[in-house]
């Protein structure tokens, strides 16, 4: 009796929008005995590591590191500048804008949401109207998500600053760059961002476990007037420690620090401008294939406007239950894992099986993207899912002519 060959053998490919592919250099750096946390190399490397983090964020200001994920960074940022009873504005373009607002609500903050849906970027005119109507300046901060991983929309954070300045509103501009840092262009100081949050498991290419809050002097002045901030969340000693333990308010995430050092070396060796350019080319290759597939059947990109699409993640639609069937087929038969649709439909709703996402962030290159797209083409062919032709040729043209 013969069996079909197992084409999922070999190295698997996790093509979800985070955690992203971890480079071998990062894994090798982490694969070591536990280091001394009181003296030696670990302590010595921290000042330069923090400086290099600021370089990736394009800021001369401050950064605090937390043992935790992106949700921890959300709470850390809020805890340093927002008091219970304060009001914040959330211009939401997907699940993660809503989620940051929910975090604020649980901290006793009044949250006003402007919901732009799940397939479009922020409308700056609507935001301007809300800010202009806030004559008493009750809104203390805007919580803006740069790239919402659920919808793959990329928002204009510099445009948010322009709106605040045009209206003359003093609210802090707080940006979630968890999905975008190290993938899409982000300029903290040039764009006038006061507080930015991110985490290590996407564009920074390190396994999940460390979050970061970047903040400028304006945000620090607000922090200085806070009646209380918990010792753990307080960003001041983390950003300007007098002793090593203050970087993390206790024991450091030792292996993550070594991995992060290796990842930052890779980013700085390539150059952040080149990192952004690489992600832009690979994203256009993904879009070219997806647009070709969309010519027939129900396959569709969630964000129609190319100018509003992330370079790190692409959210897609495919008539239910075909999206789940496709994800299952490529994982079982090819060792390729695609991302679930997140926040587009309730888990119990049959429509949930009509969405999926592609992660193309961090440690990715041309042949990986062509392999990802070829796997999707094979899966749709095997499952008789109707789709347009010449998608791989379209992607190859982008990569060949970049």
mmCIF file of C-alpha atoms in Angstrom:
data_model
loop_
_atom_site.group_PDB
_atom_site.id
_atom_site.type_symbol
_atom_site.label_atom_id
_atom_site.label_comp_id
_atom_site.label_asym_id
_atom_site.label_seq_id
_atom_site.Cartn_x
_atom_site.Cartn_y
_atom_site.Cartn_z
ATOM 1 C CA UNK A 1 0.000 0.000 0.000
ATOM 2 C CA UNK A 2 1.477 3.338 -1.034
ATOM 3 C CA UNK A 3 1.078 6.574 0.853
ATOM 4 C CA UNK A 4 1.172 10.136 -0.399
ATOM 5 C CA UNK A 5 4.482 11.834 0.358
ATOM 6 C CA UNK A 6 4.477 14.090 3.411
ATOM 7 C CA UNK A 7 5.192 17.518 1.956
ATOM 8 C CA UNK A 8 5.041 19.105 5.416
ATOM 9 C CA UNK A 9 8.430 17.632 6.304
ATOM 10 C CA UNK A 10 11.303 20.074 6.623
ATOM 11 C CA UNK A 11 11.360 23.416 8.394
ATOM 12 C CA UNK A 12 7.869 24.758 9.078
ATOM 13 C CA UNK A 13 6.964 28.352 8.267
ATOM 14 C CA UNK A 14 4.952 30.405 10.752
ATOM 15 C CA UNK A 15 3.441 33.079 8.514
ATOM 16 C CA UNK A 16 1.187 34.642 11.129
ATOM 17 C CA UNK A 17 1.285 38.335 12.142
ATOM 18 C CA UNK A 18 3.273 37.657 15.313
ATOM 19 C CA UNK A 19 5.009 35.951 16.894
ATOM 20 C CA UNK A 20 7.144 36.277 13.811
ATOM 21 C CA UNK A 21 9.941 34.064 12.515
ATOM 22 C CA UNK A 22 12.858 34.105 14.966
ATOM 23 C CA UNK A 23 16.287 34.350 13.277
ATOM 24 C CA UNK A 24 18.843 31.651 14.023
ATOM 25 C CA UNK A 25 21.196 34.382 15.278
ATOM 26 C CA UNK A 26 18.635 35.344 17.914
ATOM 27 C CA UNK A 27 18.007 31.741 18.925
ATOM 28 C CA UNK A 28 21.741 31.112 19.170
ATOM 29 C CA UNK A 29 22.247 34.210 21.297
ATOM 30 C CA UNK A 30 19.517 33.066 23.699
ATOM 31 C CA UNK A 31 20.852 29.514 23.906
ATOM 32 C CA UNK A 32 23.264 29.957 26.791
ATOM 33 C CA UNK A 33 23.533 29.303 30.477
ATOM 34 C CA UNK A 34 21.847 31.782 32.802
ATOM 35 C CA UNK A 35 24.179 34.781 33.177
ATOM 36 C CA UNK A 36 25.236 36.692 36.248
ATOM 37 C CA UNK A 37 22.660 39.419 36.936
ATOM 38 C CA UNK A 38 24.912 41.367 39.327
ATOM 39 C CA UNK A 39 27.998 42.084 37.241
ATOM 40 C CA UNK A 40 29.538 41.355 33.877
ATOM 41 C CA UNK A 41 28.430 41.358 30.261
ATOM 42 C CA UNK A 42 24.675 41.499 30.833
ATOM 43 C CA UNK A 43 24.904 44.666 32.898
ATOM 44 C CA UNK A 44 27.460 46.231 30.595
ATOM 45 C CA UNK A 45 25.383 45.744 27.435
ATOM 46 C CA UNK A 46 22.240 47.528 28.642
ATOM 47 C CA UNK A 47 23.058 51.217 27.944
ATOM 48 C CA UNK A 48 23.948 50.533 24.302
ATOM 49 C CA UNK A 49 20.953 48.236 23.891
ATOM 50 C CA UNK A 50 18.584 50.957 25.127
ATOM 51 C CA UNK A 51 20.236 53.471 22.793
ATOM 52 C CA UNK A 52 19.756 51.124 19.846
ATOM 53 C CA UNK A 53 16.089 50.670 20.740
ATOM 54 C CA UNK A 54 15.690 54.438 20.600
ATOM 55 C CA UNK A 55 17.327 54.365 17.180
ATOM 56 C CA UNK A 56 14.730 51.922 15.841
ATOM 57 C CA UNK A 57 11.941 54.141 17.193
ATOM 58 C CA UNK A 58 13.653 57.258 15.806
ATOM 59 C CA UNK A 59 13.645 59.086 19.120
ATOM 60 C CA UNK A 60 16.227 60.847 21.279
ATOM 61 C CA UNK A 61 13.988 60.576 24.319
ATOM 62 C CA UNK A 62 13.269 57.757 26.787
ATOM 63 C CA UNK A 63 12.436 54.039 26.733
ATOM 64 C CA UNK A 64 11.292 51.718 29.514
ATOM 65 C CA UNK A 65 11.398 47.917 29.226
ATOM 66 C CA UNK A 66 8.841 45.577 30.823
ATOM 67 C CA UNK A 67 8.739 41.802 31.245
ATOM 68 C CA UNK A 68 5.414 41.252 29.485
ATOM 69 C CA UNK A 69 3.578 41.341 26.179
ATOM 70 C CA UNK A 70 1.974 44.189 24.260
ATOM 71 C CA UNK A 71 -0.991 44.281 26.631
ATOM 72 C CA UNK A 72 1.437 44.904 29.485
ATOM 73 C CA UNK A 73 2.907 47.809 27.526
ATOM 74 C CA UNK A 74 -0.615 49.195 27.017
ATOM 75 C CA UNK A 75 -1.239 49.218 30.763
ATOM 76 C CA UNK A 76 2.223 50.553 31.588
ATOM 77 C CA UNK A 77 1.767 53.496 29.244
ATOM 78 C CA UNK A 78 -1.671 54.346 30.581
ATOM 79 C CA UNK A 79 -0.620 53.986 34.211
ATOM 80 C CA UNK A 80 2.083 56.634 33.898
ATOM 81 C CA UNK A 81 0.009 59.450 32.388
ATOM 82 C CA UNK A 82 -3.730 58.720 32.839
ATOM 83 C CA UNK A 83 -5.594 58.857 36.163
ATOM 84 C CA UNK A 84 -8.888 57.118 36.982
ATOM 85 C CA UNK A 85 -11.645 59.459 35.881
ATOM 86 C CA UNK A 86 -9.600 60.998 33.062
ATOM 87 C CA UNK A 87 -10.905 60.796 29.501
ATOM 88 C CA UNK A 88 -9.171 59.400 26.430
ATOM 89 C CA UNK A 89 -10.147 59.278 22.773
ATOM 90 C CA UNK A 90 -9.826 56.025 20.813
ATOM 91 C CA UNK A 91 -10.088 56.332 17.005
ATOM 92 C CA UNK A 92 -10.598 52.616 16.331
ATOM 93 C CA UNK A 93 -9.856 50.797 13.075
ATOM 94 C CA UNK A 94 -9.967 47.243 14.402
ATOM 95 C CA UNK A 95 -9.793 44.940 17.368
ATOM 96 C CA UNK A 96 -6.624 46.354 18.882
ATOM 97 C CA UNK A 97 -7.861 49.928 19.078
ATOM 98 C CA UNK A 98 -10.915 48.621 20.889
ATOM 99 C CA UNK A 99 -8.688 46.465 23.098
ATOM 100 C CA UNK A 100 -6.496 49.361 24.231
ATOM 101 C CA UNK A 101 -9.653 51.279 25.051
ATOM 102 C CA UNK A 102 -10.970 48.338 27.075
ATOM 103 C CA UNK A 103 -7.710 48.299 29.009
ATOM 104 C CA UNK A 104 -8.233 51.978 29.829
ATOM 105 C CA UNK A 105 -11.848 51.365 30.887
ATOM 106 C CA UNK A 106 -10.714 48.691 33.324
ATOM 107 C CA UNK A 107 -8.350 51.248 34.870
ATOM 108 C CA UNK A 108 -11.261 53.575 35.580
ATOM 109 C CA UNK A 109 -10.706 55.825 32.571
ATOM 110 C CA UNK A 110 -13.536 57.364 30.530
ATOM 111 C CA UNK A 111 -13.153 56.156 26.955
ATOM 112 C CA UNK A 112 -14.711 57.815 23.922
ATOM 113 C CA UNK A 113 -14.503 55.630 20.810
ATOM 114 C CA UNK A 114 -14.756 56.816 17.234
ATOM 115 C CA UNK A 115 -15.293 53.560 15.349
ATOM 116 C CA UNK A 116 -14.112 53.665 11.744
ATOM 117 C CA UNK A 117 -15.057 50.044 11.145
ATOM 118 C CA UNK A 118 -12.859 47.148 10.111
ATOM 119 C CA UNK A 119 -11.921 48.033 6.554
ATOM 120 C CA UNK A 120 -10.793 51.668 6.528
ATOM 121 C CA UNK A 121 -8.234 53.999 8.074
ATOM 122 C CA UNK A 122 -8.962 56.887 10.431
ATOM 123 C CA UNK A 123 -10.882 59.878 9.082
ATOM 124 C CA UNK A 124 -8.942 62.880 10.371
ATOM 125 C CA UNK A 125 -11.853 65.273 9.799
ATOM 126 C CA UNK A 126 -14.064 63.338 12.212
ATOM 127 C CA UNK A 127 -11.301 63.272 14.809
ATOM 128 C CA UNK A 128 -10.758 67.011 14.386
ATOM 129 C CA UNK A 129 -14.461 67.658 15.007
ATOM 130 C CA UNK A 130 -14.368 65.731 18.284
ATOM 131 C CA UNK A 131 -11.228 67.500 19.473
ATOM 132 C CA UNK A 132 -12.542 70.934 18.485
ATOM 133 C CA UNK A 133 -15.726 70.285 20.472
ATOM 134 C CA UNK A 134 -13.667 69.471 23.580
ATOM 135 C CA UNK A 135 -13.399 73.096 24.718
ATOM 136 C CA UNK A 136 -12.570 72.122 28.317
ATOM 137 C CA UNK A 137 -9.744 69.804 27.193
ATOM 138 C CA UNK A 138 -11.262 66.848 29.023
ATOM 139 C CA UNK A 139 -9.564 64.465 26.587
ATOM 140 C CA UNK A 140 -6.138 63.788 28.063
ATOM 141 C CA UNK A 141 -4.800 61.481 25.344
ATOM 142 C CA UNK A 142 -5.508 59.956 21.952
ATOM 143 C CA UNK A 143 -4.822 56.210 21.780
ATOM 144 C CA UNK A 144 -3.959 55.641 18.123
ATOM 145 C CA UNK A 145 -2.987 52.261 16.686
ATOM 146 C CA UNK A 146 -0.428 52.656 13.894
ATOM 147 C CA UNK A 147 -1.072 49.214 12.379
ATOM 148 C CA UNK A 148 -4.059 47.274 13.634
ATOM 149 C CA UNK A 149 -3.051 43.647 13.272
ATOM 150 C CA UNK A 150 -6.649 42.454 13.015
ATOM 151 C CA UNK A 151 -7.588 44.507 9.952
ATOM 152 C CA UNK A 152 -4.084 45.247 8.539
ATOM 153 C CA UNK A 153 -4.917 48.942 8.234
ATOM 154 C CA UNK A 154 -2.027 51.401 8.562
ATOM 155 C CA UNK A 155 -3.059 54.709 10.100
ATOM 156 C CA UNK A 156 -1.529 58.146 9.648
ATOM 157 C CA UNK A 157 0.028 58.876 13.038
ATOM 158 C CA UNK A 158 1.718 62.033 11.767
ATOM 159 C CA UNK A 159 -1.736 63.114 10.585
ATOM 160 C CA UNK A 160 -3.081 62.700 14.129
ATOM 161 C CA UNK A 161 -0.374 65.052 15.398
ATOM 162 C CA UNK A 162 -1.284 67.555 12.670
ATOM 163 C CA UNK A 163 -4.936 67.451 13.760
ATOM 164 C CA UNK A 164 -4.003 68.025 17.406
ATOM 165 C CA UNK A 165 -1.789 70.961 16.439
ATOM 166 C CA UNK A 166 -4.350 72.501 14.081
ATOM 167 C CA UNK A 167 -7.070 72.350 16.725
ATOM 168 C CA UNK A 168 -4.652 73.475 19.432
ATOM 169 C CA UNK A 169 -5.520 70.570 21.704
ATOM 170 C CA UNK A 170 -3.009 69.620 24.436
ATOM 171 C CA UNK A 171 -3.857 65.896 24.602
ATOM 172 C CA UNK A 172 -0.980 63.437 24.534
ATOM 173 C CA UNK A 173 -0.544 61.493 21.308
ATOM 174 C CA UNK A 174 -0.064 57.837 22.249
ATOM 175 C CA UNK A 175 0.711 55.310 19.503
ATOM 176 C CA UNK A 176 0.528 51.519 19.457
ATOM 177 C CA UNK A 177 3.366 50.296 17.215
ATOM 178 C CA UNK A 178 3.299 46.683 18.359
ATOM 179 C CA UNK A 179 2.749 45.401 14.814
ATOM 180 C CA UNK A 180 4.578 48.141 12.943
ATOM 181 C CA UNK A 181 7.892 48.906 14.658
ATOM 182 C CA UNK A 182 10.743 47.613 12.526
ATOM 183 C CA UNK A 183 8.381 46.983 9.588
ATOM 184 C CA UNK A 184 6.479 50.130 8.589
ATOM 185 C CA UNK A 185 8.146 53.531 8.700
ATOM 186 C CA UNK A 186 7.714 55.128 12.102
ATOM 187 C CA UNK A 187 9.315 58.390 13.217
ATOM 188 C CA UNK A 188 8.507 59.068 16.870
ATOM 189 C CA UNK A 189 10.116 62.484 17.218
ATOM 190 C CA UNK A 190 9.485 63.757 13.688
ATOM 191 C CA UNK A 191 5.816 62.768 13.919
ATOM 192 C CA UNK A 192 5.322 64.335 17.331
ATOM 193 C CA UNK A 193 4.388 61.174 19.207
ATOM 194 C CA UNK A 194 4.453 61.580 22.984
ATOM 195 C CA UNK A 195 4.143 57.927 24.043
ATOM 196 C CA UNK A 196 4.689 54.782 21.947
ATOM 197 C CA UNK A 197 4.204 51.157 22.931
ATOM 198 C CA UNK A 198 5.583 48.064 21.261
ATOM 199 C CA UNK A 199 6.718 44.516 21.993
ATOM 200 C CA UNK A 200 9.564 42.253 20.967
ATOM 201 C CA UNK A 201 7.786 39.468 19.061
ATOM 202 C CA UNK A 202 7.051 41.056 15.688
ATOM 203 C CA UNK A 203 9.399 43.415 13.844
ATOM 204 C CA UNK A 204 12.004 43.034 16.598
ATOM 205 C CA UNK A 205 12.161 39.266 15.876
ATOM 206 C CA UNK A 206 12.484 38.006 19.475
ATOM 207 C CA UNK A 207 10.199 35.407 21.135
ATOM 208 C CA UNK A 208 7.310 36.987 23.086
ATOM 209 C CA UNK A 209 7.994 38.216 26.579
ATOM 210 C CA UNK A 210 9.235 41.817 26.569
ATOM 211 C CA UNK A 211 7.299 45.051 25.991
ATOM 212 C CA UNK A 212 8.523 48.632 25.647
ATOM 213 C CA UNK A 213 7.153 52.104 26.326
ATOM 214 C CA UNK A 214 8.884 55.047 24.671
ATOM 215 C CA UNK A 215 8.034 58.532 25.963
ATOM 216 C CA UNK A 216 9.157 62.108 25.468
ATOM 217 C CA UNK A 217 9.697 64.974 27.900
ATOM 218 C CA UNK A 218 6.100 66.192 27.572
ATOM 219 C CA UNK A 219 4.828 62.793 28.689
ATOM 220 C CA UNK A 220 7.391 62.691 31.481
ATOM 221 C CA UNK A 221 6.108 66.051 32.739
ATOM 222 C CA UNK A 222 2.613 64.587 32.915
ATOM 223 C CA UNK A 223 4.017 61.576 34.772
ATOM 224 C CA UNK A 224 5.679 63.896 37.301
ATOM 225 C CA UNK A 225 2.284 65.374 38.209
ATOM 226 C CA UNK A 226 0.562 62.025 38.726
ATOM 227 C CA UNK A 227 -0.567 61.519 42.338
ATOM 228 C CA UNK A 228 0.602 57.918 42.269
ATOM 229 C CA UNK A 229 2.037 55.337 39.910
ATOM 230 C CA UNK A 230 2.656 51.787 41.080
ATOM 231 C CA UNK A 231 6.289 50.930 41.704
ATOM 232 C CA UNK A 232 6.091 48.194 39.074
ATOM 233 C CA UNK A 233 4.586 50.257 36.236
ATOM 234 C CA UNK A 234 6.577 53.433 36.934
ATOM 235 C CA UNK A 235 8.628 54.093 33.836
ATOM 236 C CA UNK A 236 11.045 56.602 35.393
ATOM 237 C CA UNK A 237 13.465 54.191 37.143
ATOM 238 C CA UNK A 238 13.270 51.775 34.211
ATOM 239 C CA UNK A 239 14.285 54.475 31.735
ATOM 240 C CA UNK A 240 16.948 56.020 33.999
ATOM 241 C CA UNK A 241 18.078 53.320 36.434
ATOM 242 C CA UNK A 242 20.640 53.930 39.127
ATOM 243 C CA UNK A 243 21.080 50.177 39.564
ATOM 244 C CA UNK A 244 20.709 47.344 37.046
ATOM 245 C CA UNK A 245 17.641 45.750 38.674
ATOM 246 C CA UNK A 246 15.644 48.943 38.094
ATOM 247 C CA UNK A 247 15.565 48.321 34.334
ATOM 248 C CA UNK A 248 12.979 45.607 35.043
ATOM 249 C CA UNK A 249 11.916 46.280 38.644
ATOM 250 C CA UNK A 250 13.551 43.005 39.627
ATOM 251 C CA UNK A 251 15.099 40.067 37.812
ATOM 252 C CA UNK A 252 15.890 40.772 34.180
ATOM 253 C CA UNK A 253 14.563 38.651 31.262
ATOM 254 C CA UNK A 254 18.122 37.506 30.701
ATOM 255 C CA UNK A 255 17.805 35.317 27.616
ATOM 256 C CA UNK A 256 15.493 37.819 25.942
ATOM 257 C CA UNK A 257 18.080 40.558 26.427
ATOM 258 C CA UNK A 258 20.716 38.488 24.635
ATOM 259 C CA UNK A 259 18.239 37.711 21.855
ATOM 260 C CA UNK A 260 17.249 41.349 21.560
ATOM 261 C CA UNK A 261 20.906 42.365 21.329
ATOM 262 C CA UNK A 262 21.345 40.014 18.372
ATOM 263 C CA UNK A 263 18.136 41.247 16.707
ATOM 264 C CA UNK A 264 19.129 44.893 17.072
ATOM 265 C CA UNK A 265 22.522 44.085 15.592
ATOM 266 C CA UNK A 266 20.761 42.608 12.555
ATOM 267 C CA UNK A 267 18.490 45.645 12.196
ATOM 268 C CA UNK A 268 21.330 48.126 12.508
ATOM 269 C CA UNK A 269 23.583 46.150 10.155
ATOM 270 C CA UNK A 270 20.849 46.290 7.501
ATOM 271 C CA UNK A 271 19.858 49.860 8.379
ATOM 272 C CA UNK A 272 16.371 50.824 9.467
ATOM 273 C CA UNK A 273 15.639 52.603 6.178
ATOM 274 C CA UNK A 274 16.546 49.418 4.300
ATOM 275 C CA UNK A 275 14.437 47.360 6.711
ATOM 276 C CA UNK A 276 11.444 49.546 5.871
ATOM 277 C CA UNK A 277 12.206 49.310 2.142
ATOM 278 C CA UNK A 278 12.467 45.498 2.267
ATOM 279 C CA UNK A 279 9.110 45.225 3.999
ATOM 280 C CA UNK A 280 7.552 47.577 1.449
ATOM 281 C CA UNK A 281 8.712 45.479 -1.512
ATOM 282 C CA UNK A 282 7.634 42.187 0.044
ATOM 283 C CA UNK A 283 4.252 43.668 0.980
ATOM 284 C CA UNK A 284 3.712 44.818 -2.605
ATOM 285 C CA UNK A 285 4.488 41.289 -3.791
ATOM 286 C CA UNK A 286 1.860 39.910 -1.425
ATOM 287 C CA UNK A 287 -0.663 42.497 -2.596
ATOM 288 C CA UNK A 288 0.037 41.787 -6.257
ATOM 289 C CA UNK A 289 -0.694 38.088 -5.772
ATOM 290 C CA UNK A 290 -3.778 38.743 -3.678
ATOM 291 C CA UNK A 291 -5.143 41.253 -6.177
ATOM 292 C CA UNK A 292 -4.703 38.674 -8.955
ATOM 293 C CA UNK A 293 -6.505 35.999 -6.919
ATOM 294 C CA UNK A 294 -9.302 38.504 -6.309
ATOM 295 C CA UNK A 295 -10.140 38.661 -10.013
ATOM 296 C CA UNK A 296 -12.375 35.586 -9.625
ATOM 297 C CA UNK A 297 -14.331 34.041 -6.774
ATOM 298 C CA UNK A 298 -14.663 35.521 -3.289
ATOM 299 C CA UNK A 299 -11.004 36.119 -2.427
ATOM 300 C CA UNK A 300 -10.493 39.750 -1.330
ATOM 301 C CA UNK A 301 -8.076 41.992 0.529
ATOM 302 C CA UNK A 302 -9.636 43.536 3.592
ATOM 303 C CA UNK A 303 -8.128 46.978 2.908
ATOM 304 C CA UNK A 304 -8.865 48.129 -0.628
ATOM 305 C CA UNK A 305 -6.701 51.269 -0.499
ATOM 306 C CA UNK A 306 -3.035 50.392 -1.007
ATOM 307 C CA UNK A 307 -2.030 53.573 0.762
ATOM 308 C CA UNK A 308 -3.730 52.393 3.954
ATOM 309 C CA UNK A 309 -2.269 48.863 3.975
ATOM 310 C CA UNK A 310 0.362 47.718 6.435
ATOM 311 C CA UNK A 311 3.715 46.457 5.205
ATOM 312 C CA UNK A 312 3.752 43.919 8.050
ATOM 313 C CA UNK A 313 0.412 42.081 7.835
ATOM 314 C CA UNK A 314 -2.319 41.522 5.253
ATOM 315 C CA UNK A 315 -5.884 40.670 6.288
ATOM 316 C CA UNK A 316 -7.893 38.687 3.761
ATOM 317 C CA UNK A 317 -11.450 37.515 3.135
ATOM 318 C CA UNK A 318 -12.588 34.236 1.580
ATOM 319 C CA UNK A 319 -16.138 32.930 1.677
ATOM 320 C CA UNK A 320 -16.751 30.893 4.831
ATOM 321 C CA UNK A 321 -15.713 28.167 5.555
ATOM 322 C CA UNK A 322 -13.014 28.339 2.875
ATOM 323 C CA UNK A 323 -10.570 30.507 4.841
ATOM 324 C CA UNK A 324 -10.365 27.967 7.662
ATOM 325 C CA UNK A 325 -10.256 25.094 5.199
ATOM 326 C CA UNK A 326 -7.327 26.745 3.412
ATOM 327 C CA UNK A 327 -5.443 27.378 6.661
ATOM 328 C CA UNK A 328 -5.962 23.766 7.714
ATOM 329 C CA UNK A 329 -4.846 22.377 4.346
ATOM 330 C CA UNK A 330 -1.595 24.337 4.058
ATOM 331 C CA UNK A 331 -0.630 23.544 7.646
ATOM 332 C CA UNK A 332 -1.316 19.827 7.376
ATOM 333 C CA UNK A 333 0.090 19.365 3.899
ATOM 334 C CA UNK A 334 2.844 21.959 3.600
ATOM 335 C CA UNK A 335 3.917 22.881 7.132
ATOM 336 C CA UNK A 336 2.755 26.456 6.461
ATOM 337 C CA UNK A 337 0.803 28.237 9.203
ATOM 338 C CA UNK A 338 -1.404 31.172 8.228
ATOM 339 C CA UNK A 339 -2.993 33.566 10.716
ATOM 340 C CA UNK A 340 -6.590 33.342 11.837
ATOM 341 C CA UNK A 341 -9.028 36.163 11.188
ATOM 342 C CA UNK A 342 -9.103 38.181 14.410
ATOM 343 C CA UNK A 343 -11.934 40.450 15.485
ATOM 344 C CA UNK A 344 -13.726 40.246 12.136
ATOM 345 C CA UNK A 345 -16.495 37.948 13.422
ATOM 346 C CA UNK A 346 -17.364 36.311 16.741
ATOM 347 C CA UNK A 347 -15.686 32.890 17.217
ATOM 348 C CA UNK A 348 -19.070 31.123 17.308
ATOM 349 C CA UNK A 349 -20.316 32.820 14.163
ATOM 350 C CA UNK A 350 -19.935 30.752 10.943
ATOM 351 C CA UNK A 351 -18.619 33.929 9.305
ATOM 352 C CA UNK A 352 -15.474 33.562 11.458
ATOM 353 C CA UNK A 353 -14.278 30.921 8.982
ATOM 354 C CA UNK A 354 -14.235 33.509 6.187
ATOM 355 C CA UNK A 355 -11.153 35.472 7.287
ATOM 356 C CA UNK A 356 -7.406 34.868 7.546
ATOM 357 C CA UNK A 357 -4.205 36.898 7.738
ATOM 358 C CA UNK A 358 -0.669 36.771 6.416
ATOM 359 C CA UNK A 359 2.268 37.952 8.480
ATOM 360 C CA UNK A 360 5.208 39.309 6.461
ATOM 361 C CA UNK A 361 7.127 40.978 9.247
ATOM 362 C CA UNK A 362 10.606 40.808 10.658
ATOM 363 C CA UNK A 363 12.926 38.042 9.459
ATOM 364 C CA UNK A 364 11.423 37.511 5.988
ATOM 365 C CA UNK A 365 12.916 37.592 2.508
ATOM 366 C CA UNK A 366 11.889 37.158 -1.118
ATOM 367 C CA UNK A 367 11.953 33.383 -1.368
ATOM 368 C CA UNK A 368 9.978 33.034 1.873
ATOM 369 C CA UNK A 369 7.251 35.291 0.500
ATOM 370 C CA UNK A 370 7.181 33.427 -2.824
ATOM 371 C CA UNK A 371 6.943 30.157 -0.901
ATOM 372 C CA UNK A 372 4.108 31.534 1.229
ATOM 373 C CA UNK A 373 2.182 32.638 -1.853
ATOM 374 C CA UNK A 374 2.874 29.381 -3.681
ATOM 375 C CA UNK A 375 1.539 27.449 -0.694
ATOM 376 C CA UNK A 376 -1.701 29.435 -0.738
ATOM 377 C CA UNK A 377 -2.053 28.855 -4.491
ATOM 378 C CA UNK A 378 -1.534 25.112 -3.999
ATOM 379 C CA UNK A 379 -4.086 25.033 -1.188
ATOM 380 C CA UNK A 380 -6.771 26.838 -3.149
ATOM 381 C CA UNK A 381 -6.130 24.558 -6.119
ATOM 382 C CA UNK A 382 -6.350 21.419 -3.978
ATOM 383 C CA UNK A 383 -9.587 22.598 -2.367
ATOM 384 C CA UNK A 384 -11.139 23.774 -5.652
ATOM 385 C CA UNK A 385 -11.501 27.323 -4.307
ATOM 386 C CA UNK A 386 -12.168 29.627 -7.221
ATOM 387 C CA UNK A 387 -9.471 32.256 -7.678
ATOM 388 C CA UNK A 388 -7.874 34.431 -10.314
ATOM 389 C CA UNK A 389 -4.830 33.395 -12.335
ATOM 390 C CA UNK A 390 -1.212 34.575 -12.639
ATOM 391 C CA UNK A 391 -0.842 35.565 -8.975
ATOM 392 C CA UNK A 392 2.645 34.119 -8.583
ATOM 393 C CA UNK A 393 3.777 35.786 -11.804
ATOM 394 C CA UNK A 394 2.508 39.113 -10.462
ATOM 395 C CA UNK A 395 4.405 38.675 -7.189
ATOM 396 C CA UNK A 396 7.550 37.598 -9.022
ATOM 397 C CA UNK A 397 7.391 40.712 -11.188
ATOM 398 C CA UNK A 398 7.371 42.902 -8.059
ATOM 399 C CA UNK A 399 10.340 41.113 -6.523
ATOM 400 C CA UNK A 400 12.260 40.969 -9.813
ATOM 401 C CA UNK A 401 11.755 44.659 -10.520
ATOM 402 C CA UNK A 402 12.104 46.149 -7.054
#
